[in-house]
Structure formats: structure tokens, C-alpha cells
Short mmCIF file of C-alpha atoms in Angstrom, two decimals:
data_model
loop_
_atom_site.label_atom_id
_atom_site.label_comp_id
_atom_site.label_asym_id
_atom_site.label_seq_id
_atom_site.Cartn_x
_atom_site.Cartn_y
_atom_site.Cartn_z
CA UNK U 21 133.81 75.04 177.79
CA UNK U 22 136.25 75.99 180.80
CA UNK U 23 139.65 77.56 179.38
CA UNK U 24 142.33 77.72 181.82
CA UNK U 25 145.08 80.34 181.33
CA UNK U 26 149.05 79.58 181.07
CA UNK U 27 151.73 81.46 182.67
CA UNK U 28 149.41 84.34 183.08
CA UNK U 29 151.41 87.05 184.34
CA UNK U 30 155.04 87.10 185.46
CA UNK U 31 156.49 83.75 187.29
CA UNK U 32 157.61 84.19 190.75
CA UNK U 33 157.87 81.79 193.48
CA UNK U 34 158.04 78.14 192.83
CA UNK U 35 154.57 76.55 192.58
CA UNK U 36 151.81 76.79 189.57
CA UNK U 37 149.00 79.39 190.06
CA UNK U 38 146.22 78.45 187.95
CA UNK U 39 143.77 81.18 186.42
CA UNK U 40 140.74 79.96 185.20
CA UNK U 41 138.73 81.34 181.95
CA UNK U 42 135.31 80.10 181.10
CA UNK U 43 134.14 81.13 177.71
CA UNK U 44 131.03 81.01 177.00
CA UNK U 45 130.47 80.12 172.98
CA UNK U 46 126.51 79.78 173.10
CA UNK U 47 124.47 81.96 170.60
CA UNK U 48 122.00 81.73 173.59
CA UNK U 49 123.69 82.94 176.09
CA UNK U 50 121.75 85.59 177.05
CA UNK U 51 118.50 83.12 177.16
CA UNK U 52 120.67 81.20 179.19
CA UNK U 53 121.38 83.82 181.59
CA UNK U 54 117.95 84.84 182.62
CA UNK U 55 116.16 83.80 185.33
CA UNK U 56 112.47 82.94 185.59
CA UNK U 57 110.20 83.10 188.66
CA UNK U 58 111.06 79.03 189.52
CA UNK U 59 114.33 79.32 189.14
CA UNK U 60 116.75 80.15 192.67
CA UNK U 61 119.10 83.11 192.82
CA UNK U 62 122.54 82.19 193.53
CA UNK U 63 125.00 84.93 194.47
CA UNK U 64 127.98 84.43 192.05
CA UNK U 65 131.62 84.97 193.78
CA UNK U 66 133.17 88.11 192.05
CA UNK U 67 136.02 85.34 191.44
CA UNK U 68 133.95 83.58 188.81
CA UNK U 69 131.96 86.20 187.35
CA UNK U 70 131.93 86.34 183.14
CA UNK U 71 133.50 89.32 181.61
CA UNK U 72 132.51 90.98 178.71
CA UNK U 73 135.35 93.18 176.88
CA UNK U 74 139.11 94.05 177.41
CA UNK U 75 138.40 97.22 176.54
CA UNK U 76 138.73 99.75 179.21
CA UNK U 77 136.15 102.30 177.83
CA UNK U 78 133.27 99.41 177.44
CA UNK U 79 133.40 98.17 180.52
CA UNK U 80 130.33 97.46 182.81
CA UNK U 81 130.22 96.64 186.51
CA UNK U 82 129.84 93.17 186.16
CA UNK U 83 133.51 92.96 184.15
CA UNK U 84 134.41 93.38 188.18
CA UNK U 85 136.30 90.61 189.46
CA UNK U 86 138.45 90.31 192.67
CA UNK U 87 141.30 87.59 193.56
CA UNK U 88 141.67 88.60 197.02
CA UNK U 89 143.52 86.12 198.54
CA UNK U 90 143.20 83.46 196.30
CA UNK U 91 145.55 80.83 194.19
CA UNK U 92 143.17 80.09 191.81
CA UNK U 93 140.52 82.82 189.82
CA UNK U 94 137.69 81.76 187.32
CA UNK U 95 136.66 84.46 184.92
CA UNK U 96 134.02 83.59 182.50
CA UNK U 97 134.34 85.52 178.77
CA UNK U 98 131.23 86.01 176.75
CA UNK U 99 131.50 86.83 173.31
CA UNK U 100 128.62 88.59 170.96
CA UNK U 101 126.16 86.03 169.36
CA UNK U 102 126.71 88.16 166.22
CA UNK U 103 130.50 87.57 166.26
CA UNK U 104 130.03 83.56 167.27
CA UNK U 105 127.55 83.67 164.04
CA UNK U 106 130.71 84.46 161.71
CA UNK U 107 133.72 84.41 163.42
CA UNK U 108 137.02 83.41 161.86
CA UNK U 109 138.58 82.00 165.37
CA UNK U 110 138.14 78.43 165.63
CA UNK U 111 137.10 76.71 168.75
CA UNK U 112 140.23 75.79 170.47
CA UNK U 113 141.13 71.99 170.40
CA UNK U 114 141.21 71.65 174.31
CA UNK U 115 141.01 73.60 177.27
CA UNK U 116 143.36 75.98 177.89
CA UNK U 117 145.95 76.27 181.16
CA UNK U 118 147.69 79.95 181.46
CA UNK U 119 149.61 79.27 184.52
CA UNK U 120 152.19 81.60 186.53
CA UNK U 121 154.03 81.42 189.67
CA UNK U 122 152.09 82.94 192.65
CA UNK U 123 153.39 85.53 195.02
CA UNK U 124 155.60 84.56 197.62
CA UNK U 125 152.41 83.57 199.75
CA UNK U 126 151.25 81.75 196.70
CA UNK U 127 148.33 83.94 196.48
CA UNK U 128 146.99 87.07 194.79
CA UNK U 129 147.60 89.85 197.73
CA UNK U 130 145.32 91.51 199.52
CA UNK U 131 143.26 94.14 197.51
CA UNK U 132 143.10 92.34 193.58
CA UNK U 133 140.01 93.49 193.03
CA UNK U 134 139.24 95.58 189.58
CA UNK U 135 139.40 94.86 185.85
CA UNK U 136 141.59 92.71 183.66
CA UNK U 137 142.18 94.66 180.53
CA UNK U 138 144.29 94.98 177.21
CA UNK U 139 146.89 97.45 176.99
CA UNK U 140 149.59 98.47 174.28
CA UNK U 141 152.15 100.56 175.35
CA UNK U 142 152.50 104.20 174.30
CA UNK U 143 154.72 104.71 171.06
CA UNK U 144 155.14 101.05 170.55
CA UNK U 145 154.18 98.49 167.96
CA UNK U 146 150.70 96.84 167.98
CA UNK U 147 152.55 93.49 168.19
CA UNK U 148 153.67 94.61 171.84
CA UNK U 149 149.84 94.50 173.42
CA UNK U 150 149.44 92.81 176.65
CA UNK U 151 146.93 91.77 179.39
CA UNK U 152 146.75 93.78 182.44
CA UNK U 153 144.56 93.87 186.11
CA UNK U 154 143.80 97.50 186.83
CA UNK U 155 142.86 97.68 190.70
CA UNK U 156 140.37 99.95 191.27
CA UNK U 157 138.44 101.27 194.45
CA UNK U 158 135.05 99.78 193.59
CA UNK U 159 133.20 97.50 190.42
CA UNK U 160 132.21 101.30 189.14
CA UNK U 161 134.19 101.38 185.95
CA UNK U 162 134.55 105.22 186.51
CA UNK U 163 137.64 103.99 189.15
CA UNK U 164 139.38 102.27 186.29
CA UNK U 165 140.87 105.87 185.57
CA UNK U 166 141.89 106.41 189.31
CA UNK U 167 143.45 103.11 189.87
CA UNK U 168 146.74 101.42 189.35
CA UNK U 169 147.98 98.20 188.13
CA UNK U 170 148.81 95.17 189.74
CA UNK U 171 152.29 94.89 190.34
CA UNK U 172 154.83 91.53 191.02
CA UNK U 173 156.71 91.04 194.31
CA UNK U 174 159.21 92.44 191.64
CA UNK U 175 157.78 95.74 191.13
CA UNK U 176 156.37 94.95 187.49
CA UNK U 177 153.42 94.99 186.25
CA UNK U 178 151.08 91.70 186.54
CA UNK U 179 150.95 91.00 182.57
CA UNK U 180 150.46 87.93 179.81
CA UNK U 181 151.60 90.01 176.19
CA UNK U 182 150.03 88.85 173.05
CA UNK U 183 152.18 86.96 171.40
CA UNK U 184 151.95 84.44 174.25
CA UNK U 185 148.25 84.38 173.66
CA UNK U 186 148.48 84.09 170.00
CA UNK U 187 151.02 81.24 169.97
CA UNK U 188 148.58 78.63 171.98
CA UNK U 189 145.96 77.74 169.91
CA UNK U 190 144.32 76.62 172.58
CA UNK U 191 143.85 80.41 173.60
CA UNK U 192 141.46 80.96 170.00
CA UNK U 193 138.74 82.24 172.31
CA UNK U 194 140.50 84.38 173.85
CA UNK U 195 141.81 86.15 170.38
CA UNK U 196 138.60 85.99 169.20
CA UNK U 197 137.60 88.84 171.95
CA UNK U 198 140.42 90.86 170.93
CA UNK U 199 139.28 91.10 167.30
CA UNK U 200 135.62 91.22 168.67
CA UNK U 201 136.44 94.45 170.63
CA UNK U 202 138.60 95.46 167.95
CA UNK U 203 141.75 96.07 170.52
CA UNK U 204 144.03 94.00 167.43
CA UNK U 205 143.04 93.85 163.88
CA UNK U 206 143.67 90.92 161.86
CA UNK U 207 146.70 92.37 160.46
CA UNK U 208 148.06 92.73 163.96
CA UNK U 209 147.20 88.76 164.60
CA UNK U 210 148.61 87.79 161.09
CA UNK U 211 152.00 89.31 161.85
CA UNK U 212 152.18 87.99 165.24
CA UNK U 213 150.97 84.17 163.99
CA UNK U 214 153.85 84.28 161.61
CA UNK U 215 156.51 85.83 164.09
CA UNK U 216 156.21 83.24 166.59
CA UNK U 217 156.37 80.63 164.04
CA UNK U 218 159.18 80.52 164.93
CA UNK U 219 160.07 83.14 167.56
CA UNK U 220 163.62 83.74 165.99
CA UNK U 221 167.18 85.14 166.51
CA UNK U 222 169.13 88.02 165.56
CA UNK U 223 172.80 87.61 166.58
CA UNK U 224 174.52 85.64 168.95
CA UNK U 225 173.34 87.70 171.93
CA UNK U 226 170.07 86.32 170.83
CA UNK U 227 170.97 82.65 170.05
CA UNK U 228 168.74 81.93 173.53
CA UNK U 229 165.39 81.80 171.61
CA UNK U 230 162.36 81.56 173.56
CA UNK U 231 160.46 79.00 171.23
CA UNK U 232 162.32 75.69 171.34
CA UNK U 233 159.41 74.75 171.31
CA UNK U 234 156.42 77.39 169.84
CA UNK U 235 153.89 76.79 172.21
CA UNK U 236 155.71 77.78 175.11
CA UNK U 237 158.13 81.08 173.98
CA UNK U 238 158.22 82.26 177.35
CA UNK U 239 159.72 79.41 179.45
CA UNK U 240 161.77 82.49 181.43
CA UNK U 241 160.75 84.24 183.96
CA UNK U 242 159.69 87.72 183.70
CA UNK U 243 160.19 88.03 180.40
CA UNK U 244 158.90 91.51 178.71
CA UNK U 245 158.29 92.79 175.95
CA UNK U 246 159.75 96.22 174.83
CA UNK U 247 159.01 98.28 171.71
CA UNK U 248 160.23 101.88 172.99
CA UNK U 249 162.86 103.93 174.59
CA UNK U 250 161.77 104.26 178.68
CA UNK U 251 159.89 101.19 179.09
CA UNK U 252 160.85 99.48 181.99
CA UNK U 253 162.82 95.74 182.67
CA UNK U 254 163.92 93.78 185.51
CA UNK U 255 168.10 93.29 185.51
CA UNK U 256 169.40 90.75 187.46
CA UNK U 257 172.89 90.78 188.66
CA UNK U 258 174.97 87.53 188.66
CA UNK U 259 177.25 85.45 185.72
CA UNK U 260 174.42 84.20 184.47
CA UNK U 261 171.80 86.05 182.42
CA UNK U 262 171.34 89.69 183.43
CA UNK U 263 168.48 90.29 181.15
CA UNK U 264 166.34 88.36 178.72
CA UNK U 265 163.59 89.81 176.95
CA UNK U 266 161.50 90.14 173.26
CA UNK U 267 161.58 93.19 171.02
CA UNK U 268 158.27 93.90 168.87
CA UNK U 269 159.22 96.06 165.93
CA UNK U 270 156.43 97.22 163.13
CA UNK U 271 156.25 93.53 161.82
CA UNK U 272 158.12 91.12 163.89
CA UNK U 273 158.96 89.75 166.95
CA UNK U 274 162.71 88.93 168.47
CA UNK U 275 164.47 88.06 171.65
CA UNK U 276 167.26 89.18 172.72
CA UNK U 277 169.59 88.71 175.44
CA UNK U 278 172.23 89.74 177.90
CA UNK U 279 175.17 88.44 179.88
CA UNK U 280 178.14 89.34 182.01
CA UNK U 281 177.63 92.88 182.30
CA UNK U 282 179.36 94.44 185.45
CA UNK U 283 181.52 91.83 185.60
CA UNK U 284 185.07 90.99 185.52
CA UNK U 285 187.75 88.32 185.90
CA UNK U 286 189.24 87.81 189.33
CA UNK U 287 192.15 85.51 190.55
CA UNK U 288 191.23 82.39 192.50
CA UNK U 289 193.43 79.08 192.81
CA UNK U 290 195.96 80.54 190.55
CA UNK U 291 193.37 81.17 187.44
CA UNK U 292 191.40 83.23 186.50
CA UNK U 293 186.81 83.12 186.77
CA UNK U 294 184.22 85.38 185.83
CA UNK U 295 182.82 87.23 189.01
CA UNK U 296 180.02 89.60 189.37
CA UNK U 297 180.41 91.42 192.60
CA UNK U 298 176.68 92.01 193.23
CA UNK U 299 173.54 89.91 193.66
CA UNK U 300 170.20 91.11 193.38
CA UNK U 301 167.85 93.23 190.91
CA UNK U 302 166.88 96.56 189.19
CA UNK U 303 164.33 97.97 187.62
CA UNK U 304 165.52 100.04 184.18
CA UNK U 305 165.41 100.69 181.14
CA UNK U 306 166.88 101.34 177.83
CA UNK U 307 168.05 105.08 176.35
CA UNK U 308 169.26 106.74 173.21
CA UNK U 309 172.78 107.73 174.34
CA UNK U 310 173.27 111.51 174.68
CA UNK U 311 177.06 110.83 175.61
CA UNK U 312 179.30 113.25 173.34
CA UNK U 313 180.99 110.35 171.97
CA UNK U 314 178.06 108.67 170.38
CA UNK U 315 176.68 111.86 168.26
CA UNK U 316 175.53 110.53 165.13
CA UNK U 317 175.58 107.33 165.91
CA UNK U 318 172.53 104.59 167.35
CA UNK U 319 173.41 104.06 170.47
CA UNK U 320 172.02 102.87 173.40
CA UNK U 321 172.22 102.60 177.57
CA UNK U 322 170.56 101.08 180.24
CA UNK U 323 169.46 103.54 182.81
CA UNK U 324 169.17 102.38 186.61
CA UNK U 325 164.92 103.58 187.47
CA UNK U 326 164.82 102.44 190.81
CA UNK U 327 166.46 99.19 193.39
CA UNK U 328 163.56 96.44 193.79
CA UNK U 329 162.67 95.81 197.53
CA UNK U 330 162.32 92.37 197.18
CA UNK U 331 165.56 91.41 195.74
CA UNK U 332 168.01 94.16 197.36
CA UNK U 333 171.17 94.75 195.46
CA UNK U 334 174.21 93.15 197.80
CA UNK U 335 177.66 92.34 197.73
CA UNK U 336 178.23 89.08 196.27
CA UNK U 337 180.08 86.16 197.93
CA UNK U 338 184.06 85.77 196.88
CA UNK U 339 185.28 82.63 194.66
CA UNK U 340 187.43 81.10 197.56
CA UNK U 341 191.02 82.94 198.09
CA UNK U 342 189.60 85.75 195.77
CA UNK U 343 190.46 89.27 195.11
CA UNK U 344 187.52 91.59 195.15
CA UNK U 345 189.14 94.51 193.64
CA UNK U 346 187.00 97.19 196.17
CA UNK U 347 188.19 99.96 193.76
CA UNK U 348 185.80 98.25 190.76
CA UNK U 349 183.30 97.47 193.32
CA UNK U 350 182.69 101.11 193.95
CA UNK U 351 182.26 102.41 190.95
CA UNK U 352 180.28 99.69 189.68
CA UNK U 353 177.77 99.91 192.52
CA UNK U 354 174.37 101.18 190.82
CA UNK U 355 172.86 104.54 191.83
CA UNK U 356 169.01 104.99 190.84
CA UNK U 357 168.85 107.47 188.13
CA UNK U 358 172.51 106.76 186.68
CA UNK U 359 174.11 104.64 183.87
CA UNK U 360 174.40 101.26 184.08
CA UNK U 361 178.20 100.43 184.31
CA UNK U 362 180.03 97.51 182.81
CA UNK U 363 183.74 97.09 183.05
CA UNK U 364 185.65 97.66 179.61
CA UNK U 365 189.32 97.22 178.44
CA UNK U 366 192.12 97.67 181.33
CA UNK U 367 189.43 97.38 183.64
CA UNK U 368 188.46 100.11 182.58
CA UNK U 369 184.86 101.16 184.63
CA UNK U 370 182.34 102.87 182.04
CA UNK U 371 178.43 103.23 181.30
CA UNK U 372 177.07 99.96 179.62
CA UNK U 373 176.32 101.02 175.61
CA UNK U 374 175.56 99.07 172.82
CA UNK U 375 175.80 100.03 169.27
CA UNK U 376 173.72 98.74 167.31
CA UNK U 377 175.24 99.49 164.09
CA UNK U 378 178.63 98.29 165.08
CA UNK U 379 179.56 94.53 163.96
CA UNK U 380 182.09 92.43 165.36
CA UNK U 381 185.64 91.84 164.00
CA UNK U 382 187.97 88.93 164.08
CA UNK U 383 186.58 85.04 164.52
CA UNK U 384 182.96 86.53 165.12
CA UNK U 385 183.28 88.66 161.82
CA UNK U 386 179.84 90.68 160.15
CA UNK U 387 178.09 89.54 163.49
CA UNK U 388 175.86 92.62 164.89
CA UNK U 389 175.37 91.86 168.41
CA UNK U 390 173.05 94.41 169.71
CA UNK U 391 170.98 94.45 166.17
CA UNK U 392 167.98 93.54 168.25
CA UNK U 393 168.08 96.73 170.09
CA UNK U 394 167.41 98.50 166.46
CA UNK U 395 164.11 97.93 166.85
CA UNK U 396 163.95 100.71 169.46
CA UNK U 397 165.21 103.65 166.90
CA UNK U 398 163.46 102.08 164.22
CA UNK U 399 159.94 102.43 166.60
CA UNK U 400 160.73 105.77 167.49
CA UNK U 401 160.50 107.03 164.27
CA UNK U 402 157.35 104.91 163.17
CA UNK U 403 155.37 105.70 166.51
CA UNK U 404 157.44 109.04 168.07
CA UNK U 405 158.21 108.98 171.27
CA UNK U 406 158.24 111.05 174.61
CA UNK U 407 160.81 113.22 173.99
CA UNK U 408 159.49 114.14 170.43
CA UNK U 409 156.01 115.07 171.86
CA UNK U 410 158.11 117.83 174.26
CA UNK U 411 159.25 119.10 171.53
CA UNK U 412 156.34 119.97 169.31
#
């Protein structure tokens, strides 16, 4: 039974990549496996070979594979005869597809050569686990510990998160290895079955819901999944959507985004657009506010981590017989390891915050639009967080 995987990893460039998984279902699979003195050896590519576990401390040499180079990997799972004998999981109706956009060669790049593992965050909710590719230096699973993740033309990491997996139920095998290694529990699966069912919205900053249609929740690009304060996201500049992404809290799952953030109305043609005076992307991430207006109160801002190479940050073009207002433009320009800024009342040029107590007034009345963001206070007190462990 050959399952293929969808939209594994993040989507960049234009054209499908396709990454293969065969699992292997047979209660004789080791019979199967072994070779007797008639048989001939045949050297299997690294590219096709069957893995065993997710988990990082079980792994063997043979969970080794390496994409090099290639638009297309097959990597074949084998799960335990004794969990086949009474598992829970299904067979999935049809072969699965996990597909992604390729690198901007439409290839893995050089050097993709390691593990592919499961990983949950620290101090975030088991609903926020993910699939990972650790490169390492060799197929000794003692280099797991000295090597680094596989990272996107956009400086994130290469990753498919779980509720993707859990929503296709063409993926059962594939869950059925989690629970087999015990890297989810079925508590873990039950609340992420019933959050994408469907994947739901908060407030009208999250009336974009990734599940039109609950098989595919993560039509966007690069969409991540955050559960803490720190963890990193990719902001786009422009009028359109500056960042879209899903919140895991203890029980449930949420997306959330954002829009027209740094910028601001010019005149053109004697009215007046929307303009964003930048193209381009950052890496950042979310923060309690430690601004001496927000003591005692939740709020948070987006802190600028670092410019992504790829997708340099630029001035933007001018709507025809616009002003560009250079004064705004140079206070708004990020500066890695400062606040976001946003432009408020008056034009008024200030750090991005949301509070996500606050709700709206007027037409929009009782509406909390950042009440997605709660999940990030409401984590840090369920699973601590950094800055708590420097304390102690």
C-alpha cells in the first residue's frame, strides 16, 4: 500500500513536490524482509528506504533517508505486528498525496540527508506537534543531536503539524505510528479530530478559516502553528494578508489572522487607497508587552527576529501621482530586534499591540478581535514558559 504525502512541509514555488510514504501493514513483514541464499541483493536508494519510528531517541540507522537533489522522496513506514494485531487506526480508504511546493529549483537542496521526526514545541500544547527533517552528518543516529533542521528558502523550518495529518483520513497510517511510538496519546488525537471538524473562528480577524473545506485546512502558504510566546512566523508586508496562522490552546485549535498593519491611507487621483510602503518578509514573533502602559493588562507585540534573504524588505511602488509620506516611511522601516510598528490615530507611528481582552465598540460591538491571541497567556500558564524557567 503506497501512501503519498500532501502539502508536506511549507509551499514555496509554484509546482507540486510529491513525497512518497509506503506503509507497510503486513504482520509478516519481517518474514518478508529476509533474504535467503537464492534470493539477489539489491542495494535500496536511501530515498526509498522504510522507517521505523518518529521518535528521535529510537531511531536506528536504517530510519536514514536522504533527498539530495530530488523532487520526489519514497519513505516506507513499518509499523509493529503487535500494534497491526489490535490497532484502533483503520486502513485508510485510498492512498494518500502530502504534496508541497518545492524550492525554487524545485528540488530538495543539496545536503537533505538525516531523519524525519516528530516534534512539539517547548511550552506548548500537545495539539501543536509537527513533522520535522533533522539533517545530520551521517545515518549514525548519535548526529541527530548535532544537527539542524531543514529550513525553507524562507528561513522556516521544513514542517507538516498534526492537525494536517489528523484531518486526512487518508493519513490513518501515519497516526497510527504516532500512537504506536506513543509521541500523541489518544486524548491528544481525540481533541484534534474534533477541532478540525470544523477548524473554526474566533472574531472577525479570524473569519478567514482554513477548513472550507476539512480535508484541506491549510490551503495557505506557510501557515504555522503557534502555542507560545517566542515561537517564530513569517510576516509579509503588502495590503493584503500580513500574517495567517493557527493557534493550539490545551483543547482546541483556531486560526487567526492579520491585515493592514504598517499601513496607511495615501492620496492618489483625488481619493484616498490603502498603501503599504514596503514589500517583502520577516521572520518574528509574538511577546507579552512589557510597555508601561500595558501593566496589568494581556497584551501582546510582534517582535522583528531577523529580515529573510530571500524576500528582502524594499520600498514599495507608489499608487500613480501618490504621496509617500517619507516621514512615516522612516519610522515604520523594521529594525531586527525592535517592535513591529503600525500606524495609529493622526498618523500617529507606534509598536503594533493587540489586546486581547479589549472588545470593539460602535457597529462591531462585544467583538474581541485579537481573542485568538489568548491562547498564548492562557499556554503560558498551563505549560510555563522561557522566561518563568529564568526565574526559578
Amino acid at each position: 500500500m503506497v501512501v503519498q504525502a500532501d502539502s508536506f512541509g511549507f509551499a514555496i514555488g509554484s509546482e507540486p513536490l510529491f513525497f512518497s510514504f509506503k506503509i507497510d501493514r503486513s504482520p509478516d513483514t519481517a518474514k518478508s524482509d529476509s533474504i535467503t541464499p537464492k534470493e539477489t541483493i539489491t542495494t535500496v536508494p536511501r530515498s526509498q528506504r522504510k522507517i521505523h519510528t518518529l521518535d528521535p531517541s529510537k531511531l536506528v540507522k536504517e530510519d536514514y533517508v536522504d533527498f539530495s537533489r530530488k523532487s520526489c522522496g519514497t519513505v516506507g513506514i513499518i509499523l509493529q505486528p503487535s500494534w497491526l494485531a489490535n490497532s484502533p487506526i483503520p486502513p485508510p480508504p485510498r492512498n494518500a498525496q502530502f504534496r508541497g511546493n518545492p524550492w525554487g529549483s524545485k528540488r530538495f537542496p543539496n545536503g537533505t540527508h538525516g531523519f524525519i521526526y516528530y516534534h512539539v514545541p517547548p511550552y506548548s500544547s500537545p495539539l501543536a506537534g509537527e513533522l520535522r527533517f533533522r539533517i545530520t552528518s551521517s545515518c549514525d543516529p548519535a548526529s541527530f543531536a548535532s544537527g539542524s533542521d531543514l529550513l525553507t528558502e524562507r528561513s522556516m523550518p521544513w514542517r507538516y503539524p498534526l492537525y494536517k495529518i489528523v484531518c486526512r483520513p487518508y493519513c490513518s497510517d501515519f497516526v497510527a505510528l504516532l500512537l504506536q511510538d506513543a509521541l500523541i496519546s489518544q486524548r491528544t488525537l481525540d481533541l484534534v479530530t474534533a477541532a478540525v471538524k470544523p477548524l473554526y473562528s474566533t472574531s472577525t480577524s479570524t473569519h478567514l478559516a482554513l477548513s472550507e473545506n476539512a480535508r484541506h485546512p491549510g490551503r495557505l502558504p506557510s501557515t504555522p502553528v503557534l502555542s507560545a510566546f517566542g515561537q517564530e512566523f513569517d510576516f509579509r508586508y503588502g495590503v493584503g494578508l500580513n500574517f495567517c496562522g493557527i493557534f493550539a490552546s490545551q483543547d482546541s485549535i483556531v486560526s487567526h489572522h492579520m491585515r493592514f498593519i504598517s499601513t496607511f491611507r495615501v492620496l492618489t487621483e483625488g481619493k484616498y487607497v490603502r498603501y503599504c510602503p514596503f514589500e517583502g518578509s520577516l521572520v518574528c514573533s509574538f511577546e507579552r508587552s512589557t510597555l508601561p502602559e500595558h501593566v496589568g493588562k494581556r497584551v501582546v507585540v510582534i517582535r522583528v527576529k531577523r529580515f529573510i534573504d530571500s524576500d528582502p524588505v524594499r520600498l514599495a511602488p507608489l499608487p500613480e501621482q501618490g504621496d509617500r509620506r517619507a516621514n512615516l516611511v522612516e519610522k515604520l522601516w523594521p529594525r531586527e530586534g525592535e517592535l513591529l510598528k503600525t500606524v495609529g490615530y493622526h498618523h500617529r507611528v507606534q509598536p503594533w499591540v493587540g489586546d486581547v481582552d479589549k472588545l470593539w465598540t460602535g457597529r462591531t460591538v462585544g467583538i474581541a478581535p485579537w481573542k485568538a491571541l489568548r491562547v498564548l497567556f492562557e499556554n503560558e500558564e498551563l505549560y510555563g514558559s522561557e522566561e518563568s524557567l529564568r526565574e526559578l
